[in-house]
Coordinates of N, CA, C and O in Angstrom, one line a residue:
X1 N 0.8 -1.2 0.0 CA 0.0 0.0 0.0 C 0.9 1.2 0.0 O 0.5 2.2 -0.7
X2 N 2.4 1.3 0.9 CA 2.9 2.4 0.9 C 3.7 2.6 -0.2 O 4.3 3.7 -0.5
X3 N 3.9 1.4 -0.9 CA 4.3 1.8 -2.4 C 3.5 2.5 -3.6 O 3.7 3.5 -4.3
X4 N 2.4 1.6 -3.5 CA 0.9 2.1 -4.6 C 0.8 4.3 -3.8 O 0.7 5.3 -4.4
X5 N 0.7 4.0 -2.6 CA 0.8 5.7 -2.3 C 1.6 6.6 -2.6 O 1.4 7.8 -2.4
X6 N 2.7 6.0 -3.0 CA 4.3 6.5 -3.8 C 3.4 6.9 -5.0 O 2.8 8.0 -5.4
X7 N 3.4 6.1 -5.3 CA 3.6 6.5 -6.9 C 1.8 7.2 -7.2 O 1.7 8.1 -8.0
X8 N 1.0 7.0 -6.7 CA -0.1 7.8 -6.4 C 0.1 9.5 -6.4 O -0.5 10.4 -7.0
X9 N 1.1 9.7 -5.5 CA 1.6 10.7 -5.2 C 2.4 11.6 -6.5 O 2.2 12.7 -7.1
X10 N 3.1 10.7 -6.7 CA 4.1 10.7 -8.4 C 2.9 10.8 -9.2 O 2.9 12.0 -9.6
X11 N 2.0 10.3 -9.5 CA 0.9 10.5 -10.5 C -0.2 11.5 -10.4 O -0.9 11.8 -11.4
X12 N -0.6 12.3 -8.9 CA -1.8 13.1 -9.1 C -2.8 12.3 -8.9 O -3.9 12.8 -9.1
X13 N -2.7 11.1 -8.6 CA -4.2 10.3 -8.7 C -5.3 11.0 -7.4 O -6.5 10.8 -7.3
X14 N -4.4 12.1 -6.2 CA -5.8 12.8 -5.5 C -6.8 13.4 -5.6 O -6.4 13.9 -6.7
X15 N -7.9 14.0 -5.5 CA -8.8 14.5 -5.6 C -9.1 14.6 -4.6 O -8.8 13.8 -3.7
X16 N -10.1 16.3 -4.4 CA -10.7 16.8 -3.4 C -11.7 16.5 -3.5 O -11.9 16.1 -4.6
X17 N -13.3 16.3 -2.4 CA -14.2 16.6 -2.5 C -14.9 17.4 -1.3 O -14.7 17.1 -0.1
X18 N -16.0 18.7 -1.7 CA -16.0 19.4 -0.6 C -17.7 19.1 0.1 O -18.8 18.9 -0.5
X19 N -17.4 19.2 1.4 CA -18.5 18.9 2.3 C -19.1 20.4 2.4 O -18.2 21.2 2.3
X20 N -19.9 20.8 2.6 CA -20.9 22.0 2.4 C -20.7 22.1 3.9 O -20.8 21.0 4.4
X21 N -20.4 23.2 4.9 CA -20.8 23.7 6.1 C -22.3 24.4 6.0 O -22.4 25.0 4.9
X22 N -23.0 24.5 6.4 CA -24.1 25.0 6.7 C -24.4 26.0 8.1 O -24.0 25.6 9.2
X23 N -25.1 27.2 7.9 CA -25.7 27.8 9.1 C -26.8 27.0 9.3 O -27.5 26.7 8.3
X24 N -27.2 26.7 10.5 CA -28.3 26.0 10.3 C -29.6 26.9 10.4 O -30.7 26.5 9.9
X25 N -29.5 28.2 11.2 CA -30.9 29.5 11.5 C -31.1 29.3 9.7 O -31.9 28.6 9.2
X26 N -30.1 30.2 8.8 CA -30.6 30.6 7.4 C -30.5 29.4 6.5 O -31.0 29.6 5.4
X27 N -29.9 28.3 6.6 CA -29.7 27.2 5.7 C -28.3 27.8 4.5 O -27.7 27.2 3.6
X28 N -28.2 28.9 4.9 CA -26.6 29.8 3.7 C -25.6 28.7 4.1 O -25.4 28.2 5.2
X29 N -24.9 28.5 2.9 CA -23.4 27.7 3.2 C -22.4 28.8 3.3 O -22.0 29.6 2.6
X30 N -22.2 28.3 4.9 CA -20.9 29.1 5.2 C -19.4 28.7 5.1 O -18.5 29.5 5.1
X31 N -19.3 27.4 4.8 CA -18.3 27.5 4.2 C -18.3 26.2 3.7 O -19.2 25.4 3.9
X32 N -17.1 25.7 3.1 CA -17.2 24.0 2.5 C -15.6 23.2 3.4 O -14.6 23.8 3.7
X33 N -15.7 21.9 3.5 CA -14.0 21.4 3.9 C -14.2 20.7 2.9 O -15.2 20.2 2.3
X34 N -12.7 20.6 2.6 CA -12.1 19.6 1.5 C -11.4 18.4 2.0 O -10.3 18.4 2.6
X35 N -12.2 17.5 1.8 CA -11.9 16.3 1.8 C -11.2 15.5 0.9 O -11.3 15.5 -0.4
X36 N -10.4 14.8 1.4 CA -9.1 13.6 0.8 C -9.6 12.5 0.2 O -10.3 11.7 0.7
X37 N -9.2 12.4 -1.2 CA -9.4 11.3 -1.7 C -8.7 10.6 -2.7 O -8.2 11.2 -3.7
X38 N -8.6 9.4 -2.5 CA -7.2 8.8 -3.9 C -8.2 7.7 -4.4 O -8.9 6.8 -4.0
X39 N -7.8 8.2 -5.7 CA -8.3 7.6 -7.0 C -7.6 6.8 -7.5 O -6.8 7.0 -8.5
X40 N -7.9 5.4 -6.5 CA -6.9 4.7 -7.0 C -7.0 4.2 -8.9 O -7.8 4.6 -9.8
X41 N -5.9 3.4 -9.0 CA -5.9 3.0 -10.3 C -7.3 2.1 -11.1 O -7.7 2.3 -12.2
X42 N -7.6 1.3 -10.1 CA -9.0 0.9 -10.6 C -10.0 1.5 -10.7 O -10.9 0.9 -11.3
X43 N -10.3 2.7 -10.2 CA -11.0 3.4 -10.3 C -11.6 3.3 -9.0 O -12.5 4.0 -9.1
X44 N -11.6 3.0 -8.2 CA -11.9 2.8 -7.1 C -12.3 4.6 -6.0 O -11.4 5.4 -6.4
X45 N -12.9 5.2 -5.3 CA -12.2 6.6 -4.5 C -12.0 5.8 -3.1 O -12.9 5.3 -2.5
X46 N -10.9 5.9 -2.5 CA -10.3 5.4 -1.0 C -10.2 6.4 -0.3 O -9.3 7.2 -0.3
X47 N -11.7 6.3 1.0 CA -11.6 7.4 1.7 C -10.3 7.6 2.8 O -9.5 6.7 2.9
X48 N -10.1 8.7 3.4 CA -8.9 9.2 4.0 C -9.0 8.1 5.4 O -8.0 8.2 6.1
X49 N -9.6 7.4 5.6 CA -9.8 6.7 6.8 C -8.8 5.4 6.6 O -8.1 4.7 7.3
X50 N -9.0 5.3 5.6 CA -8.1 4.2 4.5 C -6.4 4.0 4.6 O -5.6 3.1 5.0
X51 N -6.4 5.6 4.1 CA -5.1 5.5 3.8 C -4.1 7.1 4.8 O -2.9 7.4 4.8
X52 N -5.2 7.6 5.3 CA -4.4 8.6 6.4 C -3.3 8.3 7.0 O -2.2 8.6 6.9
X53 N -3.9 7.5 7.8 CA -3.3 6.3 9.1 C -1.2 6.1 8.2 O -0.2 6.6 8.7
X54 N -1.3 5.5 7.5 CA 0.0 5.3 6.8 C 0.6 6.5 5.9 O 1.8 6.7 5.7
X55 N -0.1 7.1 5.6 CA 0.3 8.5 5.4 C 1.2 9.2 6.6 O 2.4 9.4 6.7
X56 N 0.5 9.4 7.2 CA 1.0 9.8 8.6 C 2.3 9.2 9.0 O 3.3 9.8 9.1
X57 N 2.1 8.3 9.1 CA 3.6 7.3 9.6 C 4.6 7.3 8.7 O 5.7 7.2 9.3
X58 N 4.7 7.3 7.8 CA 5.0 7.6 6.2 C 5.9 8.8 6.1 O 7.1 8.8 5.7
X59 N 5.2 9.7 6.5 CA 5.7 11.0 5.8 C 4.8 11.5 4.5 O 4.8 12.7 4.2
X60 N 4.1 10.7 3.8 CA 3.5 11.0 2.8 C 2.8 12.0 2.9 O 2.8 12.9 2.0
X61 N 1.8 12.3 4.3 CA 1.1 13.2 4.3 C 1.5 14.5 4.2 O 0.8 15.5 4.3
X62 N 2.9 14.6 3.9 CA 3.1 16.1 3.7 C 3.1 16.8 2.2 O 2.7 17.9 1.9
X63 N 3.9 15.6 1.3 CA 3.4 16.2 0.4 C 2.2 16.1 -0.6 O 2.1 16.5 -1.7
X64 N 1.0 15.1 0.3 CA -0.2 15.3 0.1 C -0.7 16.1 0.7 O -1.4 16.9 0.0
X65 N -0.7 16.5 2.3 CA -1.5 17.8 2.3 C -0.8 18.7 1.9 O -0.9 19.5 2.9
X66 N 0.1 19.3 1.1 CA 0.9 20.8 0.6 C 0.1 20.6 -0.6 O -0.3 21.6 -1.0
X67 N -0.3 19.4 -1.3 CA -1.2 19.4 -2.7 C -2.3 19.8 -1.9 O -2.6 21.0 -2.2
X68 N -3.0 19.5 -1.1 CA -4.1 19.7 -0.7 C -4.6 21.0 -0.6 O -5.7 21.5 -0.9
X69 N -3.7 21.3 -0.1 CA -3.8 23.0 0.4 C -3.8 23.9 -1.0 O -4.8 24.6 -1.2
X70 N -2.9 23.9 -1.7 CA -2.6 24.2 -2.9 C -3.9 24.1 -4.1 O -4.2 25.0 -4.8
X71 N -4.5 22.8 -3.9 CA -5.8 22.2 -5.0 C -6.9 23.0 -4.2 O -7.6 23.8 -4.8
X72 N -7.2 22.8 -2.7 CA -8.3 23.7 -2.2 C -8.3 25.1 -2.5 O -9.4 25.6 -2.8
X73 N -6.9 25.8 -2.3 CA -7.1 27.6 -2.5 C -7.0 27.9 -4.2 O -7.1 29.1 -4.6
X74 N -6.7 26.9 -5.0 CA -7.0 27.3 -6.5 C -8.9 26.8 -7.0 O -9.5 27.3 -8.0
X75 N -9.4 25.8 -5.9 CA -10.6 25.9 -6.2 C -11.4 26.8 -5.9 O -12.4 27.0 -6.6
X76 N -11.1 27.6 -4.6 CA -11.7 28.4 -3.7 C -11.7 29.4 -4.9 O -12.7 29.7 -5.5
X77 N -10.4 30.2 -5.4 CA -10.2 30.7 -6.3 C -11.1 30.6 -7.6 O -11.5 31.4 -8.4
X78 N -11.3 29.5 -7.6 CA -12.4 29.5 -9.4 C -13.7 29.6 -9.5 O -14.5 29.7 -10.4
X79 N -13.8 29.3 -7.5 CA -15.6 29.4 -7.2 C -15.7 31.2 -7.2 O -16.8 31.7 -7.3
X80 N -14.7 31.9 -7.0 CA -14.7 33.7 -6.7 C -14.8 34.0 -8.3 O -15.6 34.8 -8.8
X81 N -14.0 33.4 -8.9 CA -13.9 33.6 -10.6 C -15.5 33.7 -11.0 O -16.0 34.5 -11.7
X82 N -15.8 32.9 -10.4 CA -17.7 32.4 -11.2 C -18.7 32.7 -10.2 O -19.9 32.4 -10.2
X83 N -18.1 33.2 -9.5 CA -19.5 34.3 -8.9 C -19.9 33.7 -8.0 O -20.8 34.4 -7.4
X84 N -19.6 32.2 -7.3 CA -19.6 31.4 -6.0 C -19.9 32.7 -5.1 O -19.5 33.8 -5.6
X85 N -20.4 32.8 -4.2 CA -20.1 33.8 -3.2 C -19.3 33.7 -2.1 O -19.6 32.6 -1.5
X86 N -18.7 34.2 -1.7 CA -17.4 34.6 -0.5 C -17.6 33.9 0.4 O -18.2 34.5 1.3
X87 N -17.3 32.2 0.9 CA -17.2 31.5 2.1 C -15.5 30.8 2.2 O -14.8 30.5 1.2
X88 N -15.2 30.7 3.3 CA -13.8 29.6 3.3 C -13.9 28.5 3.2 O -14.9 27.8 3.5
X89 N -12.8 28.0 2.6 CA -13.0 26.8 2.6 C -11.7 26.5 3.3 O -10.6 27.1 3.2
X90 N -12.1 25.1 4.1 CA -11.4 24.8 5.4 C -10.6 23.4 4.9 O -11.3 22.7 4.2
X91 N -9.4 23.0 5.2 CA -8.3 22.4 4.9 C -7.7 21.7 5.9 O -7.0 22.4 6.6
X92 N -7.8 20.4 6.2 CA -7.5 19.8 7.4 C -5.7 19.5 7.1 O -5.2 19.1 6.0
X93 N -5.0 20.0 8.4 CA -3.7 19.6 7.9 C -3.1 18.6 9.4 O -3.6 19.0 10.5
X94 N -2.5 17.8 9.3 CA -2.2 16.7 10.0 C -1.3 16.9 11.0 O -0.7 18.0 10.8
X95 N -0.8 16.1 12.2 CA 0.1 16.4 12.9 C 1.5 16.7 12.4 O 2.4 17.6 12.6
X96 N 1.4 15.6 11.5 CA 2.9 15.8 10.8 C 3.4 16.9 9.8 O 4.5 16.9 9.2
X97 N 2.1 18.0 9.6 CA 2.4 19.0 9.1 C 2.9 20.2 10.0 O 3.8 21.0 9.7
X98 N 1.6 20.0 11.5 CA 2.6 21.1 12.1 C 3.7 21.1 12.1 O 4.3 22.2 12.2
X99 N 4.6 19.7 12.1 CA 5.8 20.1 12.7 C 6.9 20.7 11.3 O 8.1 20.9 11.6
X100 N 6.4 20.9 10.2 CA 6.9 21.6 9.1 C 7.7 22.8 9.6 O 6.9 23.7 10.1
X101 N 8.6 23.1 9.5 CA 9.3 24.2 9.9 C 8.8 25.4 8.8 O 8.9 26.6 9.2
X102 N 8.3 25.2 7.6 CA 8.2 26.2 6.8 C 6.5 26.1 6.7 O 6.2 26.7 5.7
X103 N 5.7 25.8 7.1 CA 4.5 25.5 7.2 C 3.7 26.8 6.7 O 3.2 26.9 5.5
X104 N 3.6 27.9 7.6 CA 3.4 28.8 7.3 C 3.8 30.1 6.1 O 3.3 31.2 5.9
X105 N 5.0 29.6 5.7 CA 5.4 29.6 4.4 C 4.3 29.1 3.0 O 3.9 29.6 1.9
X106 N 4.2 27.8 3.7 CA 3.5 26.6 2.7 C 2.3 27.5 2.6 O 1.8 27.7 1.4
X107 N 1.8 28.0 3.5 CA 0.5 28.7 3.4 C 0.2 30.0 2.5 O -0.7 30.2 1.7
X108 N 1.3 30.7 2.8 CA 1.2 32.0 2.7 C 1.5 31.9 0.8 O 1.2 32.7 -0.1
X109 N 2.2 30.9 0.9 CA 2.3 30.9 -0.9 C 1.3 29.9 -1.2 O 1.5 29.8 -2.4
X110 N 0.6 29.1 -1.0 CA -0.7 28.8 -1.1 C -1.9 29.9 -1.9 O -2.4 29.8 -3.0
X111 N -2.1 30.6 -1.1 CA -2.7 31.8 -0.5 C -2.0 32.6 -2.0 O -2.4 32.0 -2.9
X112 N -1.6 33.1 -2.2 CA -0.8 33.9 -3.2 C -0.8 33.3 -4.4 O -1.7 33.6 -5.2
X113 N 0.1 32.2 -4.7 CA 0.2 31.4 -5.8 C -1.9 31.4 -6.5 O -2.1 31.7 -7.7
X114 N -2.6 31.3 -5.8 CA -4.2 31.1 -6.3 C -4.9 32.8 -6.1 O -6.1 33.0 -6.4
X115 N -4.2 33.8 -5.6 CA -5.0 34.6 -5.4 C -6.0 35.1 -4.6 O -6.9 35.8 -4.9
X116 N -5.7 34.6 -3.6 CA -7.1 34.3 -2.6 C -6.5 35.4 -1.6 O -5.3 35.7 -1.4
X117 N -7.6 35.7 -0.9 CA -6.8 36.7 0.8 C -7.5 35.7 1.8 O -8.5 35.1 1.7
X118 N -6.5 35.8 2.8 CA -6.1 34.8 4.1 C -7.3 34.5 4.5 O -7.2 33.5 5.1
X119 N -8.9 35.1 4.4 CA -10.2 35.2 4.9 C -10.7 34.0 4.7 O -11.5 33.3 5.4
X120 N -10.1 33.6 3.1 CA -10.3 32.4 2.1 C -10.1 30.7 2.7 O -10.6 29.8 2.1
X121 N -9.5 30.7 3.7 CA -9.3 29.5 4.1 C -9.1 29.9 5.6 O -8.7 30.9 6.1
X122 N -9.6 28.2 6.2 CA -9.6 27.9 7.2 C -8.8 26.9 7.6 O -8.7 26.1 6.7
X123 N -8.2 26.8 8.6 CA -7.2 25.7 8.8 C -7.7 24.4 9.7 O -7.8 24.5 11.0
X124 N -8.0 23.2 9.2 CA -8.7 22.5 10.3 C -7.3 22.2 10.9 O -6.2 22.2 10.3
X125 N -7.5 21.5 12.9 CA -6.7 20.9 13.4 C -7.2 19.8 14.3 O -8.3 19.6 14.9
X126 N -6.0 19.1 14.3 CA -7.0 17.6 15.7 C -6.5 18.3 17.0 O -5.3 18.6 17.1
X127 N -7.4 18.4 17.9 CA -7.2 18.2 19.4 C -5.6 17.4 19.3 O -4.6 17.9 19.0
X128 N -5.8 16.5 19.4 CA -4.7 15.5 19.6 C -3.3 15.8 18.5 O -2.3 15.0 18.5
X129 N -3.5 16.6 17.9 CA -2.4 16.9 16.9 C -1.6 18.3 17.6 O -0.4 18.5 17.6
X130 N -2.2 18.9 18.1 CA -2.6 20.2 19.3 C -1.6 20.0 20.2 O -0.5 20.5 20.2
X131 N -2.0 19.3 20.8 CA -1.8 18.8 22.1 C -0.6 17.7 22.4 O -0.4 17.3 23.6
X132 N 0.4 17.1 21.0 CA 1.1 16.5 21.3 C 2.5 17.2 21.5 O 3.5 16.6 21.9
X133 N 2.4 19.1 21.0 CA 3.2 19.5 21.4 C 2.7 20.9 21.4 O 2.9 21.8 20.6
X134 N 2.0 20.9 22.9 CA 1.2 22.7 22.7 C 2.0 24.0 22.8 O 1.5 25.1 22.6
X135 N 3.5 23.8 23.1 CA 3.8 24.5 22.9 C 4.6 25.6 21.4 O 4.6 26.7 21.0
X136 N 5.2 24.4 21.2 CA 5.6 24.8 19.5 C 4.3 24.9 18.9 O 4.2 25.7 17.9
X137 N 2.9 24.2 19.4 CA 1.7 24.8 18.0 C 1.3 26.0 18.9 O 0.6 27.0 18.5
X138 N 1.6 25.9 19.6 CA 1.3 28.0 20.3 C 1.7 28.7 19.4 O 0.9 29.2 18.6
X139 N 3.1 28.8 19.3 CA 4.1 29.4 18.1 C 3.5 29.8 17.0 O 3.1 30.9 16.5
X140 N 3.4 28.0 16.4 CA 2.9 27.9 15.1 C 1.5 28.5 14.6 O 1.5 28.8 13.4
X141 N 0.7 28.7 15.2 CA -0.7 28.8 15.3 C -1.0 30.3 15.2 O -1.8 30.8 14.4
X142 N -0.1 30.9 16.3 CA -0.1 32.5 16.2 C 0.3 33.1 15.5 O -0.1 34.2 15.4
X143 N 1.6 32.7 14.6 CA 2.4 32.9 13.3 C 0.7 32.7 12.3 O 0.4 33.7 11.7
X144 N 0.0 31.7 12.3 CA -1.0 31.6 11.2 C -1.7 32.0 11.5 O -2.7 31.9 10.8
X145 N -2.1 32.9 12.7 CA -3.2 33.7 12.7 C -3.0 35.0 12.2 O -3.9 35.5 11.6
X146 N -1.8 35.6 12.4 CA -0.8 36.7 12.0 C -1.1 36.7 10.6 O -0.8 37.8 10.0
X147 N -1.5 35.9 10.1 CA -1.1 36.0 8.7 C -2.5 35.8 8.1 O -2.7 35.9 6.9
X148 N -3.4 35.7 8.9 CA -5.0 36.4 8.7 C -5.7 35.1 8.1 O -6.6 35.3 7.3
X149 N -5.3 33.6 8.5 CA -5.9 32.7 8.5 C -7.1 32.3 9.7 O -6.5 32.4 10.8
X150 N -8.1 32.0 9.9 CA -8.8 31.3 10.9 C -8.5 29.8 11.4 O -8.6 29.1 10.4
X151 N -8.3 29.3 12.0 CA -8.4 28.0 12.9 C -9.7 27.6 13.5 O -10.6 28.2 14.0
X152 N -9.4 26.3 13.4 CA -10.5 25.7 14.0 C -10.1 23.9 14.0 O -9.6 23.2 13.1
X153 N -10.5 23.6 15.6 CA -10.6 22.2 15.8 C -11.4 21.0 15.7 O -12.5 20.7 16.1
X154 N -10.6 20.3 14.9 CA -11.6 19.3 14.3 C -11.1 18.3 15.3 O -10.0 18.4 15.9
X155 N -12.4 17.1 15.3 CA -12.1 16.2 16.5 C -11.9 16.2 17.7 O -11.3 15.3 18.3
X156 N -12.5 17.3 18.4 CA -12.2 17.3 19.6 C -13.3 16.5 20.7 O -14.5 16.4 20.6
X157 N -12.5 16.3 21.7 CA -12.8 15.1 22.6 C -12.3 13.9 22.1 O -13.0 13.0 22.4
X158 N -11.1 13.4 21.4 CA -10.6 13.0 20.8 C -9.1 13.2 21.4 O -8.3 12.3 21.0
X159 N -8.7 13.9 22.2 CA -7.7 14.0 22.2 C -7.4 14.2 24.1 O -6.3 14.4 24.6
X160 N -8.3 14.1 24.5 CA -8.4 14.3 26.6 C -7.9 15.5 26.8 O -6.9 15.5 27.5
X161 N -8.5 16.8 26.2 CA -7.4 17.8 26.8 C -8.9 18.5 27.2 O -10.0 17.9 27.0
X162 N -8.9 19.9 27.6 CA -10.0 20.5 28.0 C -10.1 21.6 27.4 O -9.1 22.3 27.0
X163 N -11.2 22.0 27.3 CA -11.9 23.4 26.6 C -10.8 24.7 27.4 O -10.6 25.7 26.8
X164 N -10.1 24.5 29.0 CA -9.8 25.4 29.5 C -8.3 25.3 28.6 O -8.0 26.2 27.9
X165 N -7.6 24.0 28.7 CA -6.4 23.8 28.1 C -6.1 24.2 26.4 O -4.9 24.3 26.0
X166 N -7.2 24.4 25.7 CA -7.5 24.7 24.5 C -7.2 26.1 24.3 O -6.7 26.6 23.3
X167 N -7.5 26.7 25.3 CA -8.1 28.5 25.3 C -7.2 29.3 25.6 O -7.3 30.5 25.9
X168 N -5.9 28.5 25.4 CA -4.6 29.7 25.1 C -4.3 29.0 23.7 O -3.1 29.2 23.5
X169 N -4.7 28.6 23.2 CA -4.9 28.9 21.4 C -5.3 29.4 21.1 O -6.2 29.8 21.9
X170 N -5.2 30.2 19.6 CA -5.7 31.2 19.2 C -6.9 30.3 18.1 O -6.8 30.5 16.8
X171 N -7.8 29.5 18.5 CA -8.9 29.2 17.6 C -10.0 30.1 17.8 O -10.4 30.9 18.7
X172 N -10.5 29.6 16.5 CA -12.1 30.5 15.9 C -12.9 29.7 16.8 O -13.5 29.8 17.8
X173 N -12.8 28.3 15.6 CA -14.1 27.6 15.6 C -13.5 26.2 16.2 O -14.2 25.2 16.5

């Protein structure tokens, strides 16, 4: 499997697909997340529950989520092109992204390379991705809020930490 995700990788075989956030008072989409998906060779789509897990361990996930990030803010971009109306779209990035030394780099030319301003995206995180080293994602986190991204925690209660332990993060949602 971690070979077939090699060369997956080498080939482009990912694709996004975006989940609709919803307000629930007006029913307006407030924003969409992009979801992971590999197209395998059979045509098969293998959801991220699949193949995250080894990704992760891997290393692969980094330069699938840097495509990720990259394919979300050029779509974000084509929905502004065609008159979509103005919501973020939210981008889940993995533990082994925070520890990217240039992470916010990755972003900020993200963000640029597609034309989008920082409002445009949202950064999902896991509790437990958070929390295995809160002090460097203090750092990290406040560097990306600086830079006029939003945050927000996905999975929490997942990870044993507390809403008080949370709350010297700089998250939104």
């Amino acid at each position: 499997l971690e070979s077939r995700l090699r060369t997956a990788v080498e080939r482009g075989e990912f694709v996004l697909h975006y989940q609709p956030q919803v307000e629930l008072g007006s029913g307006r989409i407030a924003g969409v997340e992009a979801l992971l998906r590999w197209r395998a060779p059979d045509g098969r789509l293998v959801p991220p529950g699949e193949i995250v897990p080894l990704c992760e361990d891997t290393g692969l996930i980094v330069p699938i989520g840097a495509w990720a990030l990259g394919a979300a803010c050029r779509q974000r971009r084509a929905w502004n092109d065609s008159g979509v109306p103005r919501f973020p779209v939210a981008v889940n990035l993995s533990p082994r992204q925070l520890g990217q030394p240039d992470l916010v780099r990755q972003v900020r030319q993200a963000l640029e390379e597609a034309g989008l301003e920082a409002e445009d995206l949202e950064l999902e995180l896991t509790e437990s991705g958070i929390m295995q080293g809160p002090e460097s994602a203090a750092g990290l986190l406040r560097d990306l809020r600086a830079a006029g991204v939003s945050l927000s925690i996905d999975d929490f209660g997942t990870g044993y930490s507390s809403l008080s332990a949370l709350r010297s993060f700089p998250i939104q949602t």
